[in-house]
């Protein structure tokens, strides 16, 4: 066990790294962030910010020397950097899970190999495979790059076969999956913590609404049947077990014709788990610290129904939004990530609205969003 007072680190300095550091500091750990950006959200709250490229060996050496354990903020951190660090200190999550989750081809193949349900898909690594893939998958379909995509980036919607070649070219002829575009009844997610003794604790299922490929709101608990909620939790647990995962993991689901399909796996805390910062006994970031430090997972019980609302850079028109309009609501909890520059689509923060009546929480959320200048 790595106990408070010791130093732990995170590779990557965005908002997820920041909230990891905040949770770690609350528990009494010293924190180190490695990130190339001088103003990174996590770097500014950590005890130490090593400002360097993720592949910089001397920076990794310094980090590994100082930290008892290191985790990653997101799955796209170079595998070699994690391998390098693993010779110097305790590292989580393990390389195998990261390898699978960072690549849609590996991820979907892994799910298929374990009889876990996914949308119909085919792998496309060169032009010759496009025609066969569209025959097998059907249209409409989404062509998604295997790596590097997030917030709906690296995806092209295909409605006619004739669009395929151009779409593949626009994505840069990189390995892709072609996936059937489905009529979704709902999007759901389960965040969980799995410790090295194989014990898993799941958070309540979140019901997620996306806009333009980016998460907009999460409603918790999801307004679904107890059976469906149990199925989602069981599927997420199976994913974690098959990955022999240790850490915090999020599984995204589609609900199509009453059945759950697994969309994506994130080997880390997830945007749809930000409700846990205010609405559960233990936040997903405290859980990440606990899993990294070989401590048992904390209680994942929900304290109150909650709506999580993302705040994107679109709300900033030269000046920040009028926060007083949010802060006057006692049920609303604001979290800003300290990003200097607001850009459309950039995640700047979020707010959670807690209310015993989820309908009220939704209404208050909507009122606040309108007051902040986002009529949607
Ligand atoms: P990202 O890595 O960008 O989150 P996702 O594959 O999760 O990529 O896609 C982002 C969003 O796009 C999803 O949450 C969903 O709203 C929509 N989407 C993705 N795949 C499909 C699909 N096969 N059918 C319908 N909608 C989809
Ligand atoms: Mg996604």
mmCIF file of N, CA and C in Angstrom, residues 35 55 62 68 78 88 91 154 162 176 181 202 211 224-225 277 283 324 363 375-376:
data_model
loop_
_atom_site.group_PDB
_atom_site.id
_atom_site.type_symbol
_atom_site.label_atom_id
_atom_site.label_comp_id
_atom_site.label_asym_id
_atom_site.label_seq_id
_atom_site.Cartn_x
_atom_site.Cartn_y
_atom_site.Cartn_z
ATOM 1 N N UNK A 35 3.710 17.145 -18.137
ATOM 2 C CA UNK A 35 2.929 17.647 -19.282
ATOM 3 C C UNK A 35 3.725 18.760 -19.954
ATOM 4 N N UNK A 55 7.674 11.870 -23.916
ATOM 5 C CA UNK A 55 8.716 10.894 -24.259
ATOM 6 C C UNK A 55 10.094 11.306 -23.753
ATOM 7 N N UNK A 62 13.174 11.618 -13.860
ATOM 8 C CA UNK A 62 12.931 12.483 -12.701
ATOM 9 C C UNK A 62 11.606 12.092 -12.030
ATOM 10 N N UNK A 68 6.172 7.244 -5.953
ATOM 11 C CA UNK A 68 5.991 5.844 -5.569
ATOM 12 C C UNK A 68 5.131 5.135 -6.618
ATOM 13 N N UNK A 78 2.090 7.810 -24.734
ATOM 14 C CA UNK A 78 2.905 6.767 -25.376
ATOM 15 C C UNK A 78 3.186 5.567 -24.465
ATOM 16 N N UNK A 88 10.872 2.078 -12.950
ATOM 17 C CA UNK A 88 11.288 2.972 -11.867
ATOM 18 C C UNK A 88 10.304 3.006 -10.689
ATOM 19 N N UNK A 91 3.226 1.325 -11.614
ATOM 20 C CA UNK A 91 2.505 1.971 -12.706
ATOM 21 C C UNK A 91 1.157 1.305 -12.935
ATOM 22 N N UNK A 154 -12.372 12.444 -35.810
ATOM 23 C CA UNK A 154 -11.867 11.259 -36.500
ATOM 24 C C UNK A 154 -12.984 10.314 -36.904
ATOM 25 N N UNK A 162 -20.597 5.561 -52.416
ATOM 26 C CA UNK A 162 -19.712 6.445 -53.189
ATOM 27 C C UNK A 162 -18.894 7.397 -52.302
ATOM 28 N N UNK A 176 -8.892 2.022 -39.760
ATOM 29 C CA UNK A 176 -10.207 2.487 -39.295
ATOM 30 C C UNK A 176 -11.087 1.295 -38.952
ATOM 31 N N UNK A 181 -24.141 2.717 -38.397
ATOM 32 C CA UNK A 181 -24.724 3.864 -37.697
ATOM 33 C C UNK A 181 -26.113 3.446 -37.225
ATOM 34 N N UNK A 202 -19.135 -0.702 -8.767
ATOM 35 C CA UNK A 202 -19.675 0.084 -9.880
ATOM 36 C C UNK A 202 -20.456 1.278 -9.347
ATOM 37 N N UNK A 211 -23.949 16.016 -27.811
ATOM 38 C CA UNK A 211 -24.263 16.978 -28.878
ATOM 39 C C UNK A 211 -23.027 17.132 -29.748
ATOM 40 N N UNK A 224 -33.956 4.129 -16.491
ATOM 41 C CA UNK A 224 -34.151 2.836 -17.156
ATOM 42 C C UNK A 224 -34.616 1.823 -16.124
ATOM 43 N N UNK A 225 -35.025 0.636 -16.616
ATOM 44 C CA UNK A 225 -35.518 -0.386 -15.681
ATOM 45 C C UNK A 225 -34.357 -0.931 -14.844
ATOM 46 N N UNK A 277 -18.191 13.631 -8.334
ATOM 47 C CA UNK A 277 -17.477 14.652 -7.557
ATOM 48 C C UNK A 277 -18.360 15.238 -6.470
ATOM 49 N N UNK A 283 -15.521 9.950 -4.962
ATOM 50 C CA UNK A 283 -15.485 10.403 -6.353
ATOM 51 C C UNK A 283 -14.655 9.431 -7.191
ATOM 52 N N UNK A 324 -22.457 34.295 -11.681
ATOM 53 C CA UNK A 324 -23.381 34.592 -10.575
ATOM 54 C C UNK A 324 -24.759 33.986 -10.847
ATOM 55 N N UNK A 363 -34.670 20.629 -14.676
ATOM 56 C CA UNK A 363 -35.205 21.981 -14.903
ATOM 57 C C UNK A 363 -34.216 23.059 -14.472
ATOM 58 N N UNK A 375 -28.809 28.425 -24.927
ATOM 59 C CA UNK A 375 -30.242 28.138 -24.936
ATOM 60 C C UNK A 375 -30.544 26.662 -25.099
ATOM 61 N N UNK A 376 -29.587 25.889 -25.704
ATOM 62 C CA UNK A 376 -29.790 24.455 -25.944
ATOM 63 C C UNK A 376 -30.070 23.745 -24.653
#
